[in-house]
Amino acid sequence: MSKEYETVIGLEVHVELATKTKIFCGCSTAFGAEPNAHTCPVCTGMPGSLPVLNKQVVEYAMAVGLATNCDITRHCKFDRKNYFYPDNPQNYQISQLYLPICRNGYVEIETGKLSENQKNALKGKNGSEITENTEVKRKKVGIHEIHMEEDAGKLVHDDWGEVSLVDYNRSGVPLIEIVSEPDMRSAEEVIAYLEKLRMIIQYLGASDCKLQEGSMRADVNLSVRAVGSTEFGTRTEMKNLNSFTSITHAIEGERNRQIDILESGGKVIQETRRWDDTKFESYAMRSKEDAQDYRYFPDPDLLPVDIADEWIEKVKAAQPEFREAKIERYKQEYQIPDYDIELITSSKRMADIFEEASGICGQPKKVSNWLMVETMRLLKEKSMDPDQIRFSPANLAKLIELVDSKVINNSTAKEVFEVMFDNDTDPAKYVEEHGMKQENDEGAVKAICEKVIAENPQSVADYKGGKDKAIGFLVGQVMKAAKGKADPGTANKILKELLS
Amino acid sequence: MANVISDETIEYVGILSKLKLDDAGKEQAKHDLEQMLDYIDQLGELDTDGVEPMTHVHPFSNCFREDVVTNGDDRENILKNAPEEKDNMFAVPRTFD
Amino acid sequence: MSERLNELTAGALGKKIQAKEVSVKEALDATFAAIDEKEESVHAYITLNRDEAYKTADEVQKKIDSGELTSPLAGVPVAIKDNMCTEGLKTTCASKILYNFVPTFTSTAVENLENAGAIILGKTNMDEFAMGSTTETSAFGVTRNPRDITRVPGGSSGGSAAAVAADECAYALGSDTGGSIRQPAGYCGVVGLKPTYGTVSRYGLIAYGSSLDQIGPLTKDVTDTALILEAVSSYDKKDSTSVNRTDTDFTSALVNDVKGLKIGIPRDYFGDGLDPEVASAVKKAADDLKAAGAIVEEFDLSLVKYAIPTYYTIADAEASSNLERFDGIKYGYRAEDFTDLHDLYKKSRSEGFGPEVQRRIMLGSFVLSSGYYDAYYLKALKVKALIKKAFDEAFAKYDLILGPVAPTTAPELGKSLSDPIKMYLGDIYTISVNLAGLPGICLPCGRDSKGLPIGLQLIGDCFKESTLIRTAYTYEQLRGSF
Ligand SMILES: [Mg+2]
Ligand SMILES: [Zn+2]
């Protein structure tokens, strides 16, 4: 490579909004229905049908816009984007081009400090680890606009027949498309940006933002230029990126492809490319019949949306406390390590559980421990997101209280927690029903200790000979004999007394 | 005639419109389009600087529905007119991505 | 009985039905008898709804007898233009591409009539997708003008106008995007009203130019016009462009009085191209109104000459997009053999759409395409704003505008389609009304030397249908029977 190249990246992120109904009709957006069960004349483009806008879509779009420092367009409109494809029943998509609802925003990203997602995604294709950079850099990524639009249906490829099949259940599901400025320079920044957007949108409850399930989708616009150059190179748009890993791979692959073209004296063509994560390469999505001329024009079937100050104020007032503010407050309010705060606030669901459970039991440190250790372990084991946590803050608080009041010991608590994690079981009831209460009668524990001392003369001798560790073995034997229901602290104390 | 529609342009219009034109059809379409565009060009006589384009004739805005599910399963009706159907879906020629 | 039942106005027939002088079945029998007698020469209908109509008639009769249905339209038979969806009844838009399409829901306007007890006779012929002024672009054959079967009935609601004129129905619904109710009403010598944009729901109306389309009545007299308009207009939450009006008590405007009414006549409506016989009949009508106490003045409305190019740019742009959904996948015609998806699209559409529709789709696609949007489409939207402003200024001075509905009386069959621009010029007096969203009514004001009806057009400001109805009603009394 004769020159140093810089990668210039902008993102178009589509987010499926968490409304109950579609953007222009009263059909359900719920997942998992039979094909075409959630359709009506409007979302299947029947002749004579007309769209009517779902108000909640506008409110979610405004909420995301306000949270990303955008200006809200006081008079916005819907436009038709015309293109023929079977997943698009009207053969035009209702979207916004000329007057999108939000413009001129930004989010601040942090790079250098790698999150789990970043670490996983940044593993090179040969599995080589990227070295961790400890210097934290902050950067603003501009948001050009956010617009509202409708999702398309789904094409199912029939492997046996000569046909593809169309299911319009997703047709008309509301989306917002967040278009960034070309402000990112690396895959690391791209992932930090996506994580930031996801965090904000999840905190707002506007979407669950799952890349794998398609409720968050990112198209990458990428160009390269010589370092120091102020002009942009020709960009390509890459689609079909459904994980942080494929985004990282696609950026690396496309950067290299463009540099190769330039180095060999060629020209990059502005085009849409599809990333194939199995082949680790992209290919052009070109067709003679694809004009890429969408003939946008204002949709005559929909009225403009006028947004008054009061409406903006109302949406603003309903905004939740975002992560940055939460982190600051936690530092003031709770005596827990910064590391715990980072992790707990990385998911609104976790933060909500933390705050509520701490409020009930008054022991933030213990709540935090349950979240940081056992919860994280089980989430990882079951490949779940924190959003999917099912146990209630009340039950977690109850479990902590059961340990505090010595009804159960720690190891029993872990056992109960696993059950609670799966089914939000009431821990007190569970302990009761399964006879798991620990033996708190010192006389009973003492009897067991005496029996253990009698049966383990070697360990007793070791202990008396100065091997302090031997007491641990004896405690273990007591616990075993008590079927786990003894308090290890009590056992330890009694053993020491008996052997002194 | 002021407007001249080239072969490439009429080909392109055919792609946009998803209409198949044979050679005679193309010539006819070129002629018709040229004639109409010449006719429409008389709008150029009007000074429209600073005029706000009018998409809606009434000054109304904000027509919304509430986010409430009102539709049930209407598959049978939706698929009733399908030229080809399989497994409760519309069948189309095999298509990729 | 001197008059046959099918010849009665909707209001007169409805009264007889309510008074139990006539049964719903008798009214239907008479109307279908007229249809059977005249359809061979007129061909006003694409599809007849005979069996269902008789079934509905039984149900409606029961409800009338029980006092449940007291509407003056209960039991009165109506013809519906074939671009309004009717559940279970084929709706084709006079196009091969919808030759077998059976809607699964009913348009709001038709539903409103059904709720009033109307009996649907069938679906009327029209220009394909309402694109045309003669009903000759229908894929299912032409409709002939009942006043002279060598001539066109006008269009695009030619079937509806002809059915009313031939007494093949009591009244009909049509749709008007650029004159498609008023012009055929003029050619066929019936009354046709295009309401203010947003007055009648467009839900279920298969769109041509969405920002211009309005459903309206075609009737035998002005009283029926008021009656039907009152019945079909409604605020519909399924149509975002529907307007919530409280002033739809149109029958109360049936008042014989125009004293002090200010009527403006655009000089520009009486220039080149206007048939002198039409001009003198329309001027005579203005004189009659003046004699009855109206104040009549001429004024300049020079912008109207730009209405036609503006209209065709906007209507065709919207149509090119509205008609994209007809692709052979979800409903309607699909070509027999095709190599792949795009071939399926192209063949189905080229074989399914007629030449006039294809011409408009191509022009519409072109004016929206990259590089031409500003020069054509956006320019047209700006001129539309100027035209609207010119009308606003006119209505600051006048209560209504009076003029001809078309430059000539009904042309002969087969003479119009060869020169599209000349055909488009025929819409000069009607088109600007749609661009400005205004209400307009056409009623007969005489006959030319060949005996063909001449149409008088009255144009009101937005939401001023009552003024139109009052004036038309007064004129109708002055004119006497037609
Ligand atoms: Mg988009
Ligand atoms: Zn729907």
PDB file of N, CA and C in Angstrom, chain A residues 41-42 44-53 80-86 88-92 98 166 168 287-290 293-298 300-303, chain C residues 85 98 101 104-105 197 202-206 210-211 237-241 317-318 321-322 324-327 329-331 341-342 345-346 349 365 368-370 373 377 381:
ATOM      1  N   PRO A  41     -56.796  -4.826   4.225  1.00  0.00           N
ATOM      2  CA  PRO A  41     -56.680  -4.195   2.904  1.00  0.00           C
ATOM      3  C   PRO A  41     -55.595  -3.105   2.840  1.00  0.00           C
ATOM      4  N   VAL A  42     -55.383  -2.386   3.948  1.00  0.00           N
ATOM      5  CA  VAL A  42     -54.419  -1.282   3.917  1.00  0.00           C
ATOM      6  C   VAL A  42     -52.979  -1.808   3.763  1.00  0.00           C
ATOM      7  N   THR A  44     -51.925  -4.607   2.732  1.00  0.00           N
ATOM      8  CA  THR A  44     -51.664  -5.479   1.595  1.00  0.00           C
ATOM      9  C   THR A  44     -51.909  -4.729   0.283  1.00  0.00           C
ATOM     10  N   GLY A  45     -52.110  -3.412   0.390  1.00  0.00           N
ATOM     11  CA  GLY A  45     -52.237  -2.597  -0.821  1.00  0.00           C
ATOM     12  C   GLY A  45     -53.461  -2.910  -1.662  1.00  0.00           C
ATOM     13  N   MET A  46     -54.586  -3.260  -1.018  1.00  0.00           N
ATOM     14  CA  MET A  46     -55.801  -3.532  -1.787  1.00  0.00           C
ATOM     15  C   MET A  46     -56.300  -2.244  -2.437  1.00  0.00           C
ATOM     16  N   PRO A  47     -56.858  -2.343  -3.640  1.00  0.00           N
ATOM     17  CA  PRO A  47     -57.375  -1.145  -4.314  1.00  0.00           C
ATOM     18  C   PRO A  47     -58.427  -0.471  -3.442  1.00  0.00           C
ATOM     19  N   GLY A  48     -58.360   0.845  -3.337  1.00  0.00           N
ATOM     20  CA  GLY A  48     -59.356   1.595  -2.586  1.00  0.00           C
ATOM     21  C   GLY A  48     -59.018   1.813  -1.125  1.00  0.00           C
ATOM     22  N   SER A  49     -58.018   1.081  -0.601  1.00  0.00           N
ATOM     23  CA  SER A  49     -57.673   1.257   0.812  1.00  0.00           C
ATOM     24  C   SER A  49     -56.841   2.526   1.004  1.00  0.00           C
ATOM     25  N   LEU A  50     -56.904   3.081   2.213  1.00  0.00           N
ATOM     26  CA  LEU A  50     -56.187   4.337   2.493  1.00  0.00           C
ATOM     27  C   LEU A  50     -55.491   4.257   3.853  1.00  0.00           C
ATOM     28  N   PRO A  51     -54.345   4.926   3.992  1.00  0.00           N
ATOM     29  CA  PRO A  51     -53.595   4.889   5.252  1.00  0.00           C
ATOM     30  C   PRO A  51     -54.062   5.947   6.248  1.00  0.00           C
ATOM     31  N   VAL A  52     -54.038   5.605   7.534  1.00  0.00           N
ATOM     32  CA  VAL A  52     -54.270   6.601   8.592  1.00  0.00           C
ATOM     33  C   VAL A  52     -53.145   6.431   9.618  1.00  0.00           C
ATOM     34  N   LEU A  53     -52.489   7.530   9.952  1.00  0.00           N
ATOM     35  CA  LEU A  53     -51.255   7.485  10.743  1.00  0.00           C
ATOM     36  C   LEU A  53     -51.486   7.156  12.218  1.00  0.00           C
ATOM     37  N   ARG A  80     -44.012   9.317  -0.867  1.00  0.00           N
ATOM     38  CA  ARG A  80     -43.993   7.951  -1.395  1.00  0.00           C
ATOM     39  C   ARG A  80     -42.657   7.687  -2.089  1.00  0.00           C
ATOM     40  N   LYS A  81     -42.094   6.529  -1.777  1.00  0.00           N
ATOM     41  CA  LYS A  81     -40.866   6.073  -2.426  1.00  0.00           C
ATOM     42  C   LYS A  81     -41.267   4.925  -3.347  1.00  0.00           C
ATOM     43  N   ASN A  82     -41.163   5.154  -4.646  1.00  0.00           N
ATOM     44  CA  ASN A  82     -41.713   4.201  -5.604  1.00  0.00           C
ATOM     45  C   ASN A  82     -40.679   3.199  -6.090  1.00  0.00           C
ATOM     46  N   TYR A  83     -40.926   1.929  -5.886  1.00  0.00           N
ATOM     47  CA  TYR A  83     -40.111   0.859  -6.483  1.00  0.00           C
ATOM     48  C   TYR A  83     -40.896  -0.434  -6.446  1.00  0.00           C
ATOM     49  N   PHE A  84     -40.705  -1.243  -7.446  1.00  0.00           N
ATOM     50  CA  PHE A  84     -41.458  -2.498  -7.539  1.00  0.00           C
ATOM     51  C   PHE A  84     -40.700  -3.615  -6.850  1.00  0.00           C
ATOM     52  N   TYR A  85     -41.331  -4.232  -5.886  1.00  0.00           N
ATOM     53  CA  TYR A  85     -40.797  -5.452  -5.302  1.00  0.00           C
ATOM     54  C   TYR A  85     -41.946  -6.147  -4.575  1.00  0.00           C
ATOM     55  N   PRO A  86     -41.988  -7.486  -4.616  1.00  0.00           N
ATOM     56  CA  PRO A  86     -43.187  -8.154  -4.088  1.00  0.00           C
ATOM     57  C   PRO A  86     -43.414  -7.974  -2.589  1.00  0.00           C
ATOM     58  N   ASN A  88     -43.405  -5.320  -1.081  1.00  0.00           N
ATOM     59  CA  ASN A  88     -43.891  -3.962  -0.941  1.00  0.00           C
ATOM     60  C   ASN A  88     -45.237  -3.900  -1.682  1.00  0.00           C
ATOM     61  N   PRO A  89     -46.370  -4.131  -0.983  1.00  0.00           N
ATOM     62  CA  PRO A  89     -47.617  -4.438  -1.677  1.00  0.00           C
ATOM     63  C   PRO A  89     -48.147  -3.319  -2.573  1.00  0.00           C
ATOM     64  N   GLN A  90     -47.875  -2.063  -2.214  1.00  0.00           N
ATOM     65  CA  GLN A  90     -48.359  -0.964  -3.058  1.00  0.00           C
ATOM     66  C   GLN A  90     -47.371  -0.651  -4.165  1.00  0.00           C
ATOM     67  N   ASN A  91     -46.188  -1.265  -4.063  1.00  0.00           N
ATOM     68  CA  ASN A  91     -45.044  -0.928  -4.907  1.00  0.00           C
ATOM     69  C   ASN A  91     -44.570   0.514  -4.690  1.00  0.00           C
ATOM     70  N   TYR A  92     -45.013   1.094  -3.586  1.00  0.00           N
ATOM     71  CA  TYR A  92     -44.334   2.281  -3.064  1.00  0.00           C
ATOM     72  C   TYR A  92     -44.320   2.157  -1.551  1.00  0.00           C
ATOM     73  N   TYR A  98     -38.676  14.762   2.052  1.00  0.00           N
ATOM     74  CA  TYR A  98     -38.492  16.215   1.993  1.00  0.00           C
ATOM     75  C   TYR A  98     -38.542  16.870   3.377  1.00  0.00           C
ATOM     76  N   VAL A 166     -44.941 -14.662  -0.433  1.00  0.00           N
ATOM     77  CA  VAL A 166     -44.953 -13.378   0.264  1.00  0.00           C
ATOM     78  C   VAL A 166     -45.900 -13.409   1.459  1.00  0.00           C
ATOM     79  N   TYR A 168     -47.256 -10.785   4.341  1.00  0.00           N
ATOM     80  CA  TYR A 168     -47.323  -9.338   4.634  1.00  0.00           C
ATOM     81  C   TYR A 168     -47.510  -9.019   6.118  1.00  0.00           C
ATOM     82  N   SER A 287     -29.389  -4.713 -11.067  1.00  0.00           N
ATOM     83  CA  SER A 287     -30.242  -5.408 -12.013  1.00  0.00           C
ATOM     84  C   SER A 287     -30.596  -4.408 -13.091  1.00  0.00           C
ATOM     85  N   LYS A 288     -30.730  -4.897 -14.303  1.00  0.00           N
ATOM     86  CA  LYS A 288     -31.098  -4.051 -15.429  1.00  0.00           C
ATOM     87  C   LYS A 288     -32.444  -3.368 -15.149  1.00  0.00           C
ATOM     88  N   GLU A 289     -33.264  -4.039 -14.362  1.00  0.00           N
ATOM     89  CA  GLU A 289     -34.610  -3.532 -14.116  1.00  0.00           C
ATOM     90  C   GLU A 289     -34.691  -2.629 -12.879  1.00  0.00           C
ATOM     91  N   ASP A 290     -33.558  -2.394 -12.265  1.00  0.00           N
ATOM     92  CA  ASP A 290     -33.518  -1.540 -11.084  1.00  0.00           C
ATOM     93  C   ASP A 290     -33.024  -0.155 -11.459  1.00  0.00           C
ATOM     94  N   ASP A 293     -34.358   4.993  -9.043  1.00  0.00           N
ATOM     95  CA  ASP A 293     -34.916   6.340  -9.164  1.00  0.00           C
ATOM     96  C   ASP A 293     -36.288   6.245  -8.512  1.00  0.00           C
ATOM     97  N   TYR A 294     -36.359   6.680  -7.257  1.00  0.00           N
ATOM     98  CA  TYR A 294     -37.534   6.369  -6.447  1.00  0.00           C
ATOM     99  C   TYR A 294     -38.712   7.317  -6.657  1.00  0.00           C
ATOM    100  N   ARG A 295     -38.529   8.341  -7.438  1.00  0.00           N
ATOM    101  CA  ARG A 295     -39.637   9.279  -7.743  1.00  0.00           C
ATOM    102  C   ARG A 295     -40.430   9.664  -6.494  1.00  0.00           C
ATOM    103  N   TYR A 296     -39.706  10.057  -5.466  1.00  0.00           N
ATOM    104  CA  TYR A 296     -40.367  10.515  -4.235  1.00  0.00           C
ATOM    105  C   TYR A 296     -41.302  11.678  -4.538  1.00  0.00           C
ATOM    106  N   PHE A 297     -42.495  11.652  -3.957  1.00  0.00           N
ATOM    107  CA  PHE A 297     -43.364  12.837  -4.000  1.00  0.00           C
ATOM    108  C   PHE A 297     -44.292  12.780  -2.793  1.00  0.00           C
ATOM    109  N   PRO A 298     -44.818  13.921  -2.354  1.00  0.00           N
ATOM    110  CA  PRO A 298     -45.639  13.954  -1.135  1.00  0.00           C
ATOM    111  C   PRO A 298     -46.856  13.043  -1.277  1.00  0.00           C
ATOM    112  N   PRO A 300     -50.379  12.084  -1.250  1.00  0.00           N
ATOM    113  CA  PRO A 300     -51.619  12.867  -1.172  1.00  0.00           C
ATOM    114  C   PRO A 300     -52.655  12.259  -0.220  1.00  0.00           C
ATOM    115  N   ASP A 301     -52.450  11.005   0.186  1.00  0.00           N
ATOM    116  CA  ASP A 301     -53.429  10.344   1.051  1.00  0.00           C
ATOM    117  C   ASP A 301     -53.254  10.689   2.530  1.00  0.00           C
ATOM    118  N   LEU A 302     -52.125  11.312   2.882  1.00  0.00           N
ATOM    119  CA  LEU A 302     -51.859  11.613   4.300  1.00  0.00           C
ATOM    120  C   LEU A 302     -51.724  13.109   4.502  1.00  0.00           C
ATOM    121  N   LEU A 303     -52.251  13.583   5.626  1.00  0.00           N
ATOM    122  CA  LEU A 303     -52.128  15.006   5.932  1.00  0.00           C
ATOM    123  C   LEU A 303     -50.762  15.282   6.551  1.00  0.00           C
TER     124      LEU A 303
ATOM    125  N   CYS C  85     -65.327   0.222  -4.654  1.00  0.00           N
ATOM    126  CA  CYS C  85     -65.329  -1.157  -4.197  1.00  0.00           C
ATOM    127  C   CYS C  85     -66.679  -1.532  -3.611  1.00  0.00           C
ATOM    128  N   LEU C  98     -58.147  -5.605 -13.815  1.00  0.00           N
ATOM    129  CA  LEU C  98     -59.015  -5.972 -12.685  1.00  0.00           C
ATOM    130  C   LEU C  98     -60.239  -6.743 -13.184  1.00  0.00           C
ATOM    131  N   PHE C 101     -61.649  -8.927 -10.395  1.00  0.00           N
ATOM    132  CA  PHE C 101     -61.427  -8.505  -9.008  1.00  0.00           C
ATOM    133  C   PHE C 101     -62.743  -8.357  -8.242  1.00  0.00           C
ATOM    134  N   THR C 104     -63.252  -7.182  -1.075  1.00  0.00           N
ATOM    135  CA  THR C 104     -63.672  -7.810   0.179  1.00  0.00           C
ATOM    136  C   THR C 104     -64.223  -6.770   1.153  1.00  0.00           C
ATOM    137  N   PHE C 105     -64.354  -5.555   0.683  1.00  0.00           N
ATOM    138  CA  PHE C 105     -64.992  -4.525   1.515  1.00  0.00           C
ATOM    139  C   PHE C 105     -65.709  -3.528   0.605  1.00  0.00           C
ATOM    140  N   TYR C 197     -63.560  18.899  -2.107  1.00  0.00           N
ATOM    141  CA  TYR C 197     -62.630  17.824  -1.783  1.00  0.00           C
ATOM    142  C   TYR C 197     -62.731  17.504  -0.280  1.00  0.00           C
ATOM    143  N   ARG C 202     -63.144   8.967   0.368  1.00  0.00           N
ATOM    144  CA  ARG C 202     -62.539   8.268  -0.763  1.00  0.00           C
ATOM    145  C   ARG C 202     -62.218   6.820  -0.401  1.00  0.00           C
ATOM    146  N   TYR C 203     -62.529   6.392   0.834  1.00  0.00           N
ATOM    147  CA  TYR C 203     -62.181   5.020   1.205  1.00  0.00           C
ATOM    148  C   TYR C 203     -62.979   4.050   0.338  1.00  0.00           C
ATOM    149  N   GLY C 204     -62.264   3.206  -0.371  1.00  0.00           N
ATOM    150  CA  GLY C 204     -62.911   2.244  -1.261  1.00  0.00           C
ATOM    151  C   GLY C 204     -63.048   2.724  -2.693  1.00  0.00           C
ATOM    152  N   LEU C 205     -62.733   3.977  -2.940  1.00  0.00           N
ATOM    153  CA  LEU C 205     -62.690   4.487  -4.317  1.00  0.00           C
ATOM    154  C   LEU C 205     -61.301   4.166  -4.868  1.00  0.00           C
ATOM    155  N   ILE C 206     -61.227   3.424  -5.935  1.00  0.00           N
ATOM    156  CA  ILE C 206     -59.919   3.051  -6.479  1.00  0.00           C
ATOM    157  C   ILE C 206     -59.296   4.302  -7.099  1.00  0.00           C
ATOM    158  N   SER C 210     -55.257  11.026  -6.357  1.00  0.00           N
ATOM    159  CA  SER C 210     -55.790  11.058  -4.989  1.00  0.00           C
ATOM    160  C   SER C 210     -56.094  12.464  -4.479  1.00  0.00           C
ATOM    161  N   SER C 211     -55.333  13.461  -4.914  1.00  0.00           N
ATOM    162  CA  SER C 211     -55.547  14.814  -4.384  1.00  0.00           C
ATOM    163  C   SER C 211     -56.705  15.509  -5.094  1.00  0.00           C
ATOM    164  N   LYS C 237     -63.144   8.261   9.347  1.00  0.00           N
ATOM    165  CA  LYS C 237     -61.819   8.126   9.964  1.00  0.00           C
ATOM    166  C   LYS C 237     -60.891   7.236   9.157  1.00  0.00           C
ATOM    167  N   LYS C 238     -61.434   6.516   8.175  1.00  0.00           N
ATOM    168  CA  LYS C 238     -60.576   5.676   7.338  1.00  0.00           C
ATOM    169  C   LYS C 238     -59.932   6.469   6.195  1.00  0.00           C
ATOM    170  N   ASP C 239     -60.391   7.709   5.994  1.00  0.00           N
ATOM    171  CA  ASP C 239     -59.824   8.568   4.943  1.00  0.00           C
ATOM    172  C   ASP C 239     -59.258   9.823   5.610  1.00  0.00           C
ATOM    173  N   SER C 240     -57.923   9.907   5.653  1.00  0.00           N
ATOM    174  CA  SER C 240     -57.277  11.037   6.350  1.00  0.00           C
ATOM    175  C   SER C 240     -57.632  12.376   5.722  1.00  0.00           C
ATOM    176  N   THR C 241     -58.019  12.389   4.451  1.00  0.00           N
ATOM    177  CA  THR C 241     -58.329  13.652   3.784  1.00  0.00           C
ATOM    178  C   THR C 241     -59.818  13.997   3.903  1.00  0.00           C
ATOM    179  N   ALA C 317     -48.910  12.050 -12.368  1.00  0.00           N
ATOM    180  CA  ALA C 317     -47.865  11.695 -11.392  1.00  0.00           C
ATOM    181  C   ALA C 317     -48.477  10.824 -10.296  1.00  0.00           C
ATOM    182  N   GLU C 318     -49.592  11.273  -9.735  1.00  0.00           N
ATOM    183  CA  GLU C 318     -50.244  10.493  -8.681  1.00  0.00           C
ATOM    184  C   GLU C 318     -50.713   9.139  -9.224  1.00  0.00           C
ATOM    185  N   SER C 321     -48.121   6.403  -9.543  1.00  0.00           N
ATOM    186  CA  SER C 321     -47.835   5.766  -8.264  1.00  0.00           C
ATOM    187  C   SER C 321     -49.030   4.926  -7.787  1.00  0.00           C
ATOM    188  N   ASN C 322     -50.233   5.479  -7.889  1.00  0.00           N
ATOM    189  CA  ASN C 322     -51.428   4.746  -7.448  1.00  0.00           C
ATOM    190  C   ASN C 322     -51.612   3.426  -8.194  1.00  0.00           C
ATOM    191  N   GLU C 324     -49.275   1.515  -9.394  1.00  0.00           N
ATOM    192  CA  GLU C 324     -48.155   0.572  -9.262  1.00  0.00           C
ATOM    193  C   GLU C 324     -48.609  -0.738  -8.607  1.00  0.00           C
ATOM    194  N   ARG C 325     -49.649  -0.647  -7.764  1.00  0.00           N
ATOM    195  CA  ARG C 325     -50.081  -1.844  -7.034  1.00  0.00           C
ATOM    196  C   ARG C 325     -50.675  -2.901  -7.957  1.00  0.00           C
ATOM    197  N   PHE C 326     -51.019  -2.527  -9.164  1.00  0.00           N
ATOM    198  CA  PHE C 326     -51.562  -3.512 -10.104  1.00  0.00           C
ATOM    199  C   PHE C 326     -50.402  -4.175 -10.821  1.00  0.00           C
ATOM    200  N   ASP C 327     -49.959  -5.296 -10.247  1.00  0.00           N
ATOM    201  CA  ASP C 327     -48.712  -5.899 -10.716  1.00  0.00           C
ATOM    202  C   ASP C 327     -48.823  -7.398 -10.959  1.00  0.00           C
ATOM    203  N   ILE C 329     -49.712  -9.712  -8.799  1.00  0.00           N
ATOM    204  CA  ILE C 329     -49.280 -10.556  -7.681  1.00  0.00           C
ATOM    205  C   ILE C 329     -50.378 -10.793  -6.644  1.00  0.00           C
ATOM    206  N   LYS C 330     -51.092  -9.753  -6.291  1.00  0.00           N
ATOM    207  CA  LYS C 330     -52.047  -9.888  -5.189  1.00  0.00           C
ATOM    208  C   LYS C 330     -53.486 -10.076  -5.658  1.00  0.00           C
ATOM    209  N   TYR C 331     -53.774  -9.570  -6.861  1.00  0.00           N
ATOM    210  CA  TYR C 331     -55.147  -9.628  -7.392  1.00  0.00           C
ATOM    211  C   TYR C 331     -55.091  -9.272  -8.870  1.00  0.00           C
ATOM    212  N   LEU C 341     -39.564 -12.296 -12.372  1.00  0.00           N
ATOM    213  CA  LEU C 341     -40.439 -11.360 -11.679  1.00  0.00           C
ATOM    214  C   LEU C 341     -40.709 -10.098 -12.511  1.00  0.00           C
ATOM    215  N   HIS C 342     -39.644  -9.482 -13.018  1.00  0.00           N
ATOM    216  CA  HIS C 342     -39.835  -8.211 -13.724  1.00  0.00           C
ATOM    217  C   HIS C 342     -40.577  -8.407 -15.048  1.00  0.00           C
ATOM    218  N   TYR C 345     -44.180  -8.563 -14.063  1.00  0.00           N
ATOM    219  CA  TYR C 345     -44.700  -7.204 -13.881  1.00  0.00           C
ATOM    220  C   TYR C 345     -45.014  -6.570 -15.232  1.00  0.00           C
ATOM    221  N   LYS C 346     -44.011  -6.556 -16.090  1.00  0.00           N
ATOM    222  CA  LYS C 346     -44.131  -5.806 -17.348  1.00  0.00           C
ATOM    223  C   LYS C 346     -45.207  -6.387 -18.250  1.00  0.00           C
ATOM    224  N   ARG C 349     -48.786  -5.848 -16.759  1.00  0.00           N
ATOM    225  CA  ARG C 349     -49.209  -4.451 -16.836  1.00  0.00           C
ATOM    226  C   ARG C 349     -49.438  -4.004 -18.287  1.00  0.00           C
ATOM    227  N   SER C 365     -44.690   8.912 -14.509  1.00  0.00           N
ATOM    228  CA  SER C 365     -43.383   8.425 -14.045  1.00  0.00           C
ATOM    229  C   SER C 365     -42.288   9.391 -14.464  1.00  0.00           C
ATOM    230  N   LEU C 368     -41.965  12.695 -12.460  1.00  0.00           N
ATOM    231  CA  LEU C 368     -41.458  12.508 -11.089  1.00  0.00           C
ATOM    232  C   LEU C 368     -40.008  12.035 -11.083  1.00  0.00           C
ATOM    233  N   SER C 369     -39.481  11.700 -12.255  1.00  0.00           N
ATOM    234  CA  SER C 369     -38.166  11.051 -12.269  1.00  0.00           C
ATOM    235  C   SER C 369     -37.064  12.058 -11.991  1.00  0.00           C
ATOM    236  N   SER C 370     -35.948  11.492 -11.588  1.00  0.00           N
ATOM    237  CA  SER C 370     -34.851  12.333 -11.123  1.00  0.00           C
ATOM    238  C   SER C 370     -34.387  13.250 -12.246  1.00  0.00           C
ATOM    239  N   TYR C 373     -38.300  16.307 -11.711  1.00  0.00           N
ATOM    240  CA  TYR C 373     -39.258  16.558 -10.633  1.00  0.00           C
ATOM    241  C   TYR C 373     -39.527  18.056 -10.446  1.00  0.00           C
ATOM    242  N   TYR C 377     -43.150  18.416 -11.952  1.00  0.00           N
ATOM    243  CA  TYR C 377     -44.095  18.148 -10.867  1.00  0.00           C
ATOM    244  C   TYR C 377     -44.182  19.319  -9.885  1.00  0.00           C
ATOM    245  N   LEU C 381     -47.262  21.963  -8.934  1.00  0.00           N
ATOM    246  CA  LEU C 381     -47.818  22.216  -7.591  1.00  0.00           C
ATOM    247  C   LEU C 381     -47.834  23.711  -7.272  1.00  0.00           C
TER     248      LEU C 381
END
